[in-house]
Amino acid sequence: MRSFLRDTSGTFGMLFALLLVPLVVSVGTVIDVSHVKWVKDDLSSAANIAVLSAVAIGSKGYELAVKQDAEGRVSEAETLVYSLFNANAKIDRDSSHTKIEPKVTKAKSLITSEIRYSTDVKLFFGAFLGMETLNVTGVAKAEVATQGPVDFYMLLDNTPSMGVGATSADIRRLQDNTPDKCAFACHQLDRTNNYYKLAKSLGVKMRIDLVREATQRLTETAKATRIGSDQYRMAVYSFGYRAENMGFTEVAPLSNDLDLVRTMTSKVDLMTIPHQNYKSDQLTAFDETLKAARKAIPKPVAPEKGQLAREQILFFVSDGVADAYKPLGCKKLPTGTRCQEPIDYQYCDQIKKDGTRIAVLYTTYLPLPSNNWYNTWIRPFQNEIGPAMKACASPGLFFEVSPSEGIEAAMNALFVKATMSPRLTF
């Protein structure tokens, strides 16, 4: 600065003066652009919250739309969208230069919530370029089906690990009554007095029992809540009745006759094994089963004009531990070609990319601290089982539940979330 003040030639001063204006304009433009982006992001977030909250199940807007007999605009719900938008937008806006246009409509079984907004953002340095304001616009839209058609593909894990006692008390009862302190009701056919029959005689509930019963209750819930006989259809699949032909197995075909599906689901039971250590216990092949499920579920089809698309949902119930022949790609320490690991959710991702949502009910894999096999192979990744199952699920469609906490209640809660969740459309 001292050199600048002592300079008498004027050259440096002239250059500085010439560069000052573009420098200020450049810095000012960056500041203005950042400010405009912040405003746009803020308004976009507020708009998304407004349109989703206004038609969320149980909200005032949803109730108003459902109660309205006539199709068309739901004016009281539009007031709610407007209020929610203003409540969540953080920026101060000049009302004379802001337009907010909410719109809630009911058409057939679809409620649509929309908001369009436009506001002039004051620029701090825009005057240098002849611009005092910049207009920011946007639109958000959400929809919820009051009676959307859904096909449920119930995939129930019935592999040997689902023969574990359903509760800690059931596990202890089995261990106290078996010479090797086994907590699994192995359904092996070479022994007349196998542990499966022992569990039945002791009145021990197995995890597979609760899963079967909860699925049957779910068919009743679906039947009681549906509007129209074809709104909900269900199919039920297991991992196979017998270990000798394990794999994706149809228990009940896709049908809107939910009483029939309920009856056929009674056939779901623990997979039988011909003898102990059959196939080195590699009987929980998640990878191959999910690949087969993907083939069985049709891709979503565009609906006719004015109709709702029929949605496909894979409802997956499991304890989340794979045990299969996998010579390559095992994520945990294998035993030769035997791989015991948390579910490899890349196969779930492939199903979701097809447009099918996945609802996951994770029946917590209960620790078995007195079991050497568990301590050696499963305990090291026990804390990874739940997160992997959650990654398999579509957003918002994951429940973890201990059998003693109520599989049936969790399954019904997942059903409600899967069928009645509002979603942003753009």
Tab-separated table of C-alpha atoms in Angstrom:
chain	number	residue	atom	x	y	z
A	1	MET	CA	0.000	0.000	0.000
A	2	ARG	CA	2.924	2.355	0.767
A	3	SER	CA	4.332	1.691	-2.701
A	4	PHE	CA	0.960	2.442	-4.233
A	5	LEU	CA	0.753	5.766	-2.363
A	6	ARG	CA	4.291	6.790	-3.363
A	7	ASP	CA	3.728	5.866	-7.026
A	8	THR	CA	3.551	9.016	-9.191
A	9	SER	CA	3.431	7.491	-12.635
A	10	GLY	CA	-0.281	6.670	-12.441
A	11	THR	CA	0.105	3.422	-14.357
A	12	PHE	CA	-0.623	1.109	-11.424
A	13	GLY	CA	-3.510	3.243	-10.280
A	14	MET	CA	-5.068	3.238	-13.738
A	15	LEU	CA	-4.768	-0.537	-14.023
A	16	PHE	CA	-6.246	-1.019	-10.583
A	17	ALA	CA	-9.160	1.240	-11.438
A	18	LEU	CA	-9.797	-0.610	-14.690
A	19	LEU	CA	-9.734	-4.015	-12.962
A	20	LEU	CA	-11.790	-2.972	-9.953
A	21	VAL	CA	-15.151	-2.907	-11.735
A	22	PRO	CA	-14.995	-6.378	-13.323
A	23	LEU	CA	-13.567	-7.760	-10.085
A	24	VAL	CA	-16.463	-6.380	-8.058
A	25	VAL	CA	-18.975	-7.590	-10.657
A	26	SER	CA	-17.454	-11.101	-10.643
A	27	VAL	CA	-17.485	-11.384	-6.865
A	28	GLY	CA	-20.967	-9.899	-6.720
A	29	THR	CA	-22.260	-12.343	-9.315
A	30	VAL	CA	-20.993	-15.294	-7.284
A	31	ILE	CA	-22.717	-13.916	-4.195
A	32	ASP	CA	-25.967	-13.321	-6.073
A	33	VAL	CA	-25.949	-16.775	-7.680
A	34	SER	CA	-25.334	-18.429	-4.309
A	35	HIS	CA	-28.152	-16.428	-2.745
A	36	VAL	CA	-30.587	-17.310	-5.550
A	37	LYS	CA	-29.689	-21.001	-5.263
A	38	TRP	CA	-30.309	-20.913	-1.518
A	39	VAL	CA	-33.696	-19.316	-2.080
A	40	LYS	CA	-34.600	-21.883	-4.745
A	41	ASP	CA	-33.543	-24.814	-2.540
A	42	ASP	CA	-35.449	-23.392	0.409
A	43	LEU	CA	-38.659	-22.936	-1.563
A	44	SER	CA	-38.328	-26.362	-3.192
A	45	SER	CA	-37.965	-28.023	0.198
A	46	ALA	CA	-40.941	-26.114	1.598
A	47	ALA	CA	-43.046	-27.059	-1.424
A	48	ASN	CA	-42.200	-30.780	-1.122
A	49	ILE	CA	-43.058	-30.771	2.586
A	50	ALA	CA	-46.335	-28.950	1.914
A	51	VAL	CA	-47.653	-31.236	-0.818
A	52	LEU	CA	-46.646	-34.436	1.010
A	53	SER	CA	-47.941	-33.370	4.423
A	54	ALA	CA	-51.223	-32.126	3.002
A	55	VAL	CA	-52.244	-35.569	1.701
A	56	ALA	CA	-50.462	-37.810	4.207
A	57	ILE	CA	-52.630	-40.578	5.613
A	58	GLY	CA	-54.425	-39.224	8.680
A	59	SER	CA	-53.840	-35.575	7.772
A	60	LYS	CA	-56.666	-33.057	7.665
A	61	GLY	CA	-56.236	-32.634	3.923
A	62	TYR	CA	-56.507	-36.372	3.308
A	63	GLU	CA	-59.649	-36.638	5.421
A	64	LEU	CA	-61.269	-33.703	3.606
A	65	ALA	CA	-60.549	-35.262	0.216
A	66	VAL	CA	-61.814	-38.720	1.206
A	67	LYS	CA	-65.033	-37.311	2.679
A	68	GLN	CA	-65.735	-35.199	-0.413
A	69	ASP	CA	-68.104	-37.201	-2.599
A	70	ALA	CA	-67.662	-35.174	-5.786
A	71	GLU	CA	-64.512	-35.283	-7.857
A	72	GLY	CA	-62.588	-32.066	-8.459
A	73	ARG	CA	-60.916	-29.383	-6.352
A	74	VAL	CA	-60.721	-29.732	-2.552
A	75	SER	CA	-60.545	-26.080	-1.565
A	76	GLU	CA	-60.096	-26.511	2.197
A	77	ALA	CA	-57.144	-28.814	1.613
A	78	GLU	CA	-55.608	-26.201	-0.689
A	79	THR	CA	-55.607	-23.736	2.202
A	80	LEU	CA	-53.638	-26.316	4.178
A	81	VAL	CA	-51.022	-26.634	1.415
A	82	TYR	CA	-50.671	-22.837	1.324
A	83	SER	CA	-50.186	-22.632	5.103
A	84	LEU	CA	-47.672	-25.486	5.193
A	85	PHE	CA	-45.632	-23.904	2.418
A	86	ASN	CA	-45.425	-20.557	4.203
A	87	ALA	CA	-44.650	-22.202	7.531
A	88	ASN	CA	-41.676	-24.123	6.127
A	89	ALA	CA	-40.159	-21.491	3.811
A	90	LYS	CA	-37.393	-19.801	5.765
A	91	ILE	CA	-36.767	-16.783	3.520
A	92	ASP	CA	-38.542	-13.449	3.754
A	93	ARG	CA	-40.463	-12.755	0.567
A	94	ASP	CA	-42.020	-9.582	-0.758
A	95	SER	CA	-45.687	-10.588	-0.982
A	96	SER	CA	-46.277	-8.174	-3.856
A	97	HIS	CA	-43.742	-10.096	-5.944
A	98	THR	CA	-44.646	-13.633	-4.826
A	99	LYS	CA	-47.295	-15.914	-6.282
A	100	ILE	CA	-48.318	-19.143	-4.552
A	101	GLU	CA	-50.870	-21.376	-6.251
A	102	PRO	CA	-51.888	-24.508	-4.294
A	103	LYS	CA	-54.147	-27.115	-5.849
A	104	VAL	CA	-55.631	-30.284	-4.380
A	105	THR	CA	-57.843	-32.466	-6.549
A	106	LYS	CA	-59.710	-35.702	-6.158
A	107	ALA	CA	-60.168	-37.861	-9.254
A	108	LYS	CA	-61.500	-41.385	-8.932
A	109	SER	CA	-59.297	-43.014	-6.285
A	110	LEU	CA	-56.390	-40.587	-6.561
A	111	ILE	CA	-55.765	-37.460	-4.469
A	112	THR	CA	-53.256	-35.052	-5.983
A	113	SER	CA	-51.601	-32.216	-4.082
A	114	GLU	CA	-49.734	-29.550	-6.055
A	115	ILE	CA	-48.179	-26.154	-5.493
A	116	ARG	CA	-46.681	-23.717	-7.958
A	117	TYR	CA	-44.664	-20.778	-6.715
A	118	SER	CA	-42.937	-17.755	-8.196
A	119	THR	CA	-40.983	-15.010	-6.447
A	120	ASP	CA	-38.573	-12.217	-7.377
A	121	VAL	CA	-35.250	-12.518	-5.562
A	122	LYS	CA	-33.500	-9.205	-4.954
A	123	LEU	CA	-29.923	-9.166	-6.262
A	124	PHE	CA	-27.210	-7.416	-4.283
A	125	PHE	CA	-24.890	-6.691	-7.175
A	126	GLY	CA	-27.192	-7.211	-10.124
A	127	ALA	CA	-27.501	-3.483	-10.734
A	128	PHE	CA	-24.051	-3.530	-12.307
A	129	LEU	CA	-25.581	-5.729	-15.018
A	130	GLY	CA	-28.876	-3.919	-15.131
A	131	MET	CA	-30.739	-6.582	-13.131
A	132	GLU	CA	-32.249	-5.764	-9.760
A	133	THR	CA	-34.175	-9.050	-9.305
A	134	LEU	CA	-34.225	-12.586	-10.622
A	135	ASN	CA	-37.409	-14.616	-10.849
A	136	VAL	CA	-37.414	-18.056	-9.204
A	137	THR	CA	-40.208	-20.507	-10.000
A	138	GLY	CA	-40.968	-24.080	-9.141
A	139	VAL	CA	-43.613	-26.736	-8.777
A	140	ALA	CA	-44.068	-29.725	-6.484
A	141	LYS	CA	-46.654	-32.444	-6.791
A	142	ALA	CA	-47.581	-35.471	-4.682
A	143	GLU	CA	-50.276	-38.066	-4.956
A	144	VAL	CA	-51.800	-40.733	-2.777
A	145	ALA	CA	-54.161	-43.474	-3.826
A	146	THR	CA	-57.169	-43.997	-1.620
A	147	GLN	CA	-57.810	-47.384	-3.167
A	148	GLY	CA	-54.883	-48.174	-5.455
A	149	PRO	CA	-54.603	-51.737	-6.800
A	150	VAL	CA	-51.644	-53.704	-5.428
A	151	ASP	CA	-50.242	-57.174	-6.027
A	152	PHE	CA	-48.402	-58.606	-3.020
A	153	TYR	CA	-45.787	-61.302	-3.525
A	154	MET	CA	-45.192	-62.773	-0.065
A	155	LEU	CA	-41.762	-64.407	0.197
A	156	LEU	CA	-41.511	-66.308	3.477
A	157	ASP	CA	-38.221	-67.694	4.723
A	158	ASN	CA	-38.908	-71.250	5.919
A	159	THR	CA	-35.327	-72.498	5.903
A	160	PRO	CA	-33.948	-74.485	8.888
A	161	SER	CA	-32.851	-71.382	10.810
A	162	MET	CA	-36.545	-70.382	11.046
A	163	GLY	CA	-36.982	-73.471	13.245
A	164	VAL	CA	-35.370	-71.643	16.144
A	165	GLY	CA	-37.599	-70.987	19.124
A	166	ALA	CA	-39.693	-67.869	18.586
A	167	THR	CA	-38.870	-66.325	21.957
A	168	SER	CA	-36.045	-66.587	24.464
A	169	ALA	CA	-38.288	-68.796	26.588
A	170	ASP	CA	-38.928	-71.123	23.634
A	171	ILE	CA	-35.218	-71.306	22.917
A	172	ARG	CA	-34.449	-72.223	26.534
A	173	ARG	CA	-37.193	-74.877	26.551
A	174	LEU	CA	-35.670	-76.572	23.510
A	175	GLN	CA	-32.140	-76.351	24.882
A	176	ASP	CA	-33.213	-77.771	28.247
A	177	ASN	CA	-34.837	-80.774	26.552
A	178	THR	CA	-32.138	-81.718	24.013
A	179	PRO	CA	-28.908	-83.543	24.928
A	180	ASP	CA	-26.804	-81.225	22.754
A	181	LYS	CA	-28.568	-78.063	24.007
A	182	CYS	CA	-29.869	-77.338	20.501
A	183	ALA	CA	-32.173	-74.336	20.022
A	184	PHE	CA	-33.282	-75.405	16.525
A	185	ALA	CA	-36.243	-77.688	15.851
A	186	CYS	CA	-34.521	-79.506	13.008
A	187	HIS	CA	-37.081	-81.137	10.728
A	188	GLN	CA	-34.931	-84.096	9.675
A	189	LEU	CA	-36.799	-87.078	8.255
A	190	ASP	CA	-34.327	-89.863	9.063
A	191	ARG	CA	-35.184	-89.643	12.756
A	192	THR	CA	-38.615	-90.581	14.053
A	193	ASN	CA	-38.128	-88.510	17.190
A	194	ASN	CA	-36.616	-85.447	15.606
A	195	TYR	CA	-36.361	-82.039	17.272
A	196	TYR	CA	-39.213	-80.674	15.180
A	197	LYS	CA	-41.606	-83.212	16.715
A	198	LEU	CA	-40.075	-82.511	20.122
A	199	ALA	CA	-40.833	-78.806	19.761
A	200	LYS	CA	-44.426	-79.614	18.844
A	201	SER	CA	-44.824	-81.926	21.842
A	202	LEU	CA	-43.371	-79.308	24.195
A	203	GLY	CA	-45.657	-76.611	22.844
A	204	VAL	CA	-42.653	-74.613	21.623
A	205	LYS	CA	-43.508	-71.901	19.114
A	206	MET	CA	-41.037	-71.705	16.263
A	207	ARG	CA	-40.345	-68.579	14.278
A	208	ILE	CA	-41.872	-70.135	11.158
A	209	ASP	CA	-45.121	-70.702	13.084
A	210	LEU	CA	-45.465	-67.002	13.835
A	211	VAL	CA	-44.601	-66.012	10.266
A	212	ARG	CA	-47.237	-68.367	8.827
A	213	GLU	CA	-49.916	-67.176	11.242
A	214	ALA	CA	-49.097	-63.499	10.679
A	215	THR	CA	-49.333	-63.965	6.907
A	216	GLN	CA	-52.744	-65.558	7.285
A	217	ARG	CA	-53.907	-62.639	9.433
A	218	LEU	CA	-52.616	-60.256	6.781
A	219	THR	CA	-54.914	-61.776	4.168
A	220	GLU	CA	-57.784	-61.015	6.525
A	221	THR	CA	-56.623	-57.415	6.975
A	222	ALA	CA	-56.334	-56.941	3.229
A	223	LYS	CA	-59.790	-58.367	2.656
A	224	ALA	CA	-61.336	-56.170	5.375
A	225	THR	CA	-59.755	-52.929	4.122
A	226	ARG	CA	-59.973	-53.314	0.348
A	227	ILE	CA	-62.435	-51.368	-1.772
A	228	GLY	CA	-63.481	-53.658	-4.580
A	229	SER	CA	-62.717	-57.357	-4.843
A	230	ASP	CA	-59.762	-56.857	-7.190
A	231	GLN	CA	-57.954	-54.091	-5.299
A	232	TYR	CA	-55.527	-56.403	-3.496
A	233	ARG	CA	-54.193	-59.665	-4.873
A	234	MET	CA	-51.707	-61.918	-3.131
A	235	ALA	CA	-49.324	-64.721	-3.943
A	236	VAL	CA	-47.291	-66.664	-1.389
A	237	TYR	CA	-43.874	-68.242	-1.894
A	238	SER	CA	-41.397	-70.096	0.295
A	239	PHE	CA	-37.828	-71.338	-0.064
A	240	GLY	CA	-39.061	-74.889	-0.710
A	241	TYR	CA	-40.901	-77.647	1.135
A	242	ARG	CA	-37.955	-80.053	1.042
A	243	ALA	CA	-34.214	-79.435	1.080
A	244	GLU	CA	-33.786	-81.812	-1.843
A	245	ASN	CA	-35.593	-79.392	-4.163
A	246	MET	CA	-35.109	-76.120	-2.324
A	247	GLY	CA	-35.657	-72.863	-4.170
A	248	PHE	CA	-38.296	-70.260	-4.916
A	249	THR	CA	-41.516	-72.263	-4.494
A	250	GLU	CA	-45.113	-71.249	-5.074
A	251	VAL	CA	-47.397	-71.874	-2.108
A	252	ALA	CA	-50.409	-69.907	-3.357
A	253	PRO	CA	-50.754	-68.388	-6.846
A	254	LEU	CA	-51.572	-64.710	-7.335
A	255	SER	CA	-55.267	-64.320	-6.597
A	256	ASN	CA	-57.882	-61.864	-5.392
A	257	ASP	CA	-59.542	-64.749	-3.533
A	258	LEU	CA	-57.851	-63.917	-0.244
A	259	ASP	CA	-59.738	-66.642	1.622
A	260	LEU	CA	-58.168	-69.192	-0.704
A	261	VAL	CA	-54.716	-67.619	-0.238
A	262	ARG	CA	-55.185	-67.800	3.526
A	263	THR	CA	-56.096	-71.482	3.363
A	264	MET	CA	-53.179	-72.365	1.090
A	265	THR	CA	-50.747	-70.466	3.331
A	266	SER	CA	-51.397	-73.053	6.032
A	267	LYS	CA	-49.045	-75.306	4.010
A	268	VAL	CA	-46.057	-73.088	4.892
A	269	ASP	CA	-43.899	-75.025	7.341
A	270	LEU	CA	-40.283	-75.570	8.214
A	271	MET	CA	-38.251	-77.009	5.334
A	272	THR	CA	-37.559	-80.709	5.822
A	273	ILE	CA	-34.042	-82.157	5.577
A	274	PRO	CA	-33.284	-85.842	4.823
A	275	HIS	CA	-30.580	-86.043	7.493
A	276	GLN	CA	-28.355	-83.918	9.680
A	277	ASN	CA	-25.796	-81.741	7.856
A	278	TYR	CA	-27.479	-82.378	4.504
A	279	LYS	CA	-25.623	-80.315	1.866
A	280	SER	CA	-23.480	-79.030	4.738
A	281	ASP	CA	-26.554	-77.031	5.856
A	282	GLN	CA	-26.288	-74.766	2.795
A	283	LEU	CA	-30.047	-74.301	2.545
A	284	THR	CA	-30.642	-70.549	2.728
A	285	ALA	CA	-29.795	-69.343	-0.770
A	286	PHE	CA	-30.983	-65.728	-0.751
A	287	ASP	CA	-29.158	-64.837	-3.972
A	288	GLU	CA	-30.807	-67.489	-6.122
A	289	THR	CA	-34.210	-67.100	-4.477
A	290	LEU	CA	-34.301	-63.339	-5.059
A	291	LYS	CA	-33.223	-63.843	-8.674
A	292	ALA	CA	-36.162	-66.222	-9.129
A	293	ALA	CA	-38.530	-63.792	-7.404
A	294	ARG	CA	-37.470	-61.086	-9.817
A	295	LYS	CA	-38.435	-63.297	-12.763
A	296	ALA	CA	-41.804	-64.159	-11.203
A	297	ILE	CA	-42.869	-60.553	-10.597
A	298	PRO	CA	-44.060	-58.823	-13.785
A	299	LYS	CA	-42.805	-55.364	-14.656
A	300	PRO	CA	-45.257	-52.545	-13.862
A	301	VAL	CA	-47.598	-51.747	-16.757
A	302	ALA	CA	-48.709	-48.210	-17.644
A	303	PRO	CA	-52.398	-47.817	-16.716
A	304	GLU	CA	-55.173	-46.726	-19.004
A	305	LYS	CA	-56.029	-43.041	-18.917
A	306	GLY	CA	-57.801	-42.101	-15.719
A	307	GLN	CA	-56.879	-45.359	-13.992
A	308	LEU	CA	-54.298	-46.119	-11.316
A	309	ALA	CA	-51.323	-48.330	-12.082
A	310	ARG	CA	-51.337	-51.738	-10.417
A	311	GLU	CA	-48.332	-51.778	-8.136
A	312	GLN	CA	-46.122	-54.774	-7.357
A	313	ILE	CA	-44.734	-55.193	-3.840
A	314	LEU	CA	-42.431	-57.994	-2.732
A	315	PHE	CA	-43.153	-58.660	0.945
A	316	PHE	CA	-40.028	-60.386	2.273
A	317	VAL	CA	-39.971	-61.987	5.744
A	318	SER	CA	-36.710	-63.466	7.004
A	319	ASP	CA	-34.099	-63.567	9.761
A	320	GLY	CA	-31.562	-62.198	7.285
A	321	VAL	CA	-28.712	-64.747	7.397
A	322	ALA	CA	-27.683	-66.492	4.189
A	323	ASP	CA	-26.141	-69.952	4.306
A	324	ALA	CA	-25.454	-71.266	0.823
A	325	TYR	CA	-23.001	-72.680	-1.667
A	326	LYS	CA	-21.116	-69.616	-2.886
A	327	PRO	CA	-17.564	-70.316	-4.035
A	328	LEU	CA	-17.065	-66.704	-5.168
A	329	GLY	CA	-18.134	-63.390	-3.716
A	330	CYS	CA	-18.840	-64.372	-0.111
A	331	LYS	CA	-18.649	-61.244	2.028
A	332	LYS	CA	-17.628	-63.119	5.177
A	333	LEU	CA	-15.136	-65.842	5.976
A	334	PRO	CA	-16.339	-68.946	4.091
A	335	THR	CA	-15.938	-72.578	5.067
A	336	GLY	CA	-14.639	-73.908	1.778
A	337	THR	CA	-17.493	-73.106	-0.592
A	338	ARG	CA	-20.050	-72.622	2.205
A	339	CYS	CA	-20.917	-68.977	2.713
A	340	GLN	CA	-22.648	-67.619	5.811
A	341	GLU	CA	-23.246	-63.878	5.523
A	342	PRO	CA	-25.836	-61.109	5.859
A	343	ILE	CA	-28.142	-60.831	2.865
A	344	ASP	CA	-26.443	-59.568	-0.290
A	345	TYR	CA	-28.849	-56.721	-1.041
A	346	GLN	CA	-27.585	-56.117	-4.580
A	347	TYR	CA	-30.255	-58.617	-5.660
A	348	CYS	CA	-32.882	-56.534	-3.861
A	349	ASP	CA	-31.627	-53.468	-5.734
A	350	GLN	CA	-32.187	-55.218	-9.060
A	351	ILE	CA	-35.815	-55.931	-8.149
A	352	LYS	CA	-36.367	-52.325	-7.073
A	353	LYS	CA	-34.890	-51.029	-10.325
A	354	ASP	CA	-37.598	-52.971	-12.160
A	355	GLY	CA	-40.192	-50.798	-10.410
A	356	THR	CA	-41.180	-53.251	-7.666
A	357	ARG	CA	-41.097	-51.998	-4.106
A	358	ILE	CA	-39.790	-54.295	-1.367
A	359	ALA	CA	-41.293	-54.396	2.117
A	360	VAL	CA	-38.954	-56.176	4.528
A	361	LEU	CA	-39.954	-57.666	7.855
A	362	TYR	CA	-36.751	-58.637	9.617
A	363	THR	CA	-37.397	-61.161	12.374
A	364	THR	CA	-34.420	-60.414	14.576
A	365	TYR	CA	-31.793	-63.128	14.477
A	366	LEU	CA	-31.618	-63.905	18.181
A	367	PRO	CA	-28.115	-64.510	19.603
A	368	LEU	CA	-27.348	-68.070	20.730
A	369	PRO	CA	-24.355	-67.513	23.035
A	370	SER	CA	-24.229	-71.145	24.193
A	371	ASN	CA	-24.035	-72.443	20.620
A	372	ASN	CA	-20.509	-72.955	19.259
A	373	TRP	CA	-21.607	-72.701	15.626
A	374	TYR	CA	-23.279	-69.348	16.292
A	375	ASN	CA	-20.277	-67.981	18.208
A	376	THR	CA	-17.858	-68.995	15.463
A	377	TRP	CA	-19.725	-68.021	12.292
A	378	ILE	CA	-22.644	-65.692	13.017
A	379	ARG	CA	-21.688	-63.661	16.060
A	380	PRO	CA	-18.845	-61.819	14.233
A	381	PHE	CA	-21.401	-60.151	11.902
A	382	GLN	CA	-24.486	-60.148	14.176
A	383	ASN	CA	-24.642	-56.321	14.145
A	384	GLU	CA	-24.613	-56.241	10.313
A	385	ILE	CA	-27.671	-58.438	9.758
A	386	GLY	CA	-30.318	-55.808	10.460
A	387	PRO	CA	-28.677	-52.981	8.434
A	388	ALA	CA	-28.305	-55.304	5.417
A	389	MET	CA	-31.989	-56.218	5.578
A	390	LYS	CA	-32.888	-52.534	5.833
A	391	ALA	CA	-30.800	-51.819	2.732
A	392	CYS	CA	-32.824	-54.479	0.913
A	393	ALA	CA	-36.082	-52.645	1.653
A	394	SER	CA	-37.574	-49.708	-0.232
A	395	PRO	CA	-37.522	-46.397	1.693
A	396	GLY	CA	-39.883	-46.491	4.646
A	397	LEU	CA	-40.777	-50.162	4.209
A	398	PHE	CA	-38.574	-51.852	6.807
A	399	PHE	CA	-39.523	-53.265	10.177
A	400	GLU	CA	-37.357	-55.169	12.614
A	401	VAL	CA	-39.302	-57.126	15.161
A	402	SER	CA	-38.531	-59.758	17.719
A	403	PRO	CA	-41.066	-62.578	17.494
A	404	SER	CA	-42.091	-61.907	21.087
A	405	GLU	CA	-42.899	-58.301	20.163
A	406	GLY	CA	-45.529	-59.233	17.587
A	407	ILE	CA	-44.807	-60.200	14.006
A	408	GLU	CA	-48.477	-59.839	13.154
A	409	ALA	CA	-48.654	-56.192	14.254
A	410	ALA	CA	-45.465	-55.348	12.363
A	411	MET	CA	-46.716	-57.062	9.209
A	412	ASN	CA	-49.973	-55.099	9.328
A	413	ALA	CA	-48.089	-51.848	9.897
A	414	LEU	CA	-45.943	-52.571	6.837
A	415	PHE	CA	-49.078	-53.306	4.828
A	416	VAL	CA	-50.565	-49.902	5.718
A	417	LYS	CA	-47.345	-48.062	4.878
A	418	ALA	CA	-46.944	-49.906	1.588
A	419	THR	CA	-50.465	-49.244	0.364
A	420	MET	CA	-51.184	-45.758	1.637
A	421	SER	CA	-48.007	-43.669	1.452
A	422	PRO	CA	-48.109	-40.388	-0.517
A	423	ARG	CA	-45.253	-39.945	-2.978
A	424	LEU	CA	-43.709	-37.067	-4.898
A	425	THR	CA	-44.323	-37.329	-8.611
A	426	PHE	CA	-41.992	-34.509	-9.743
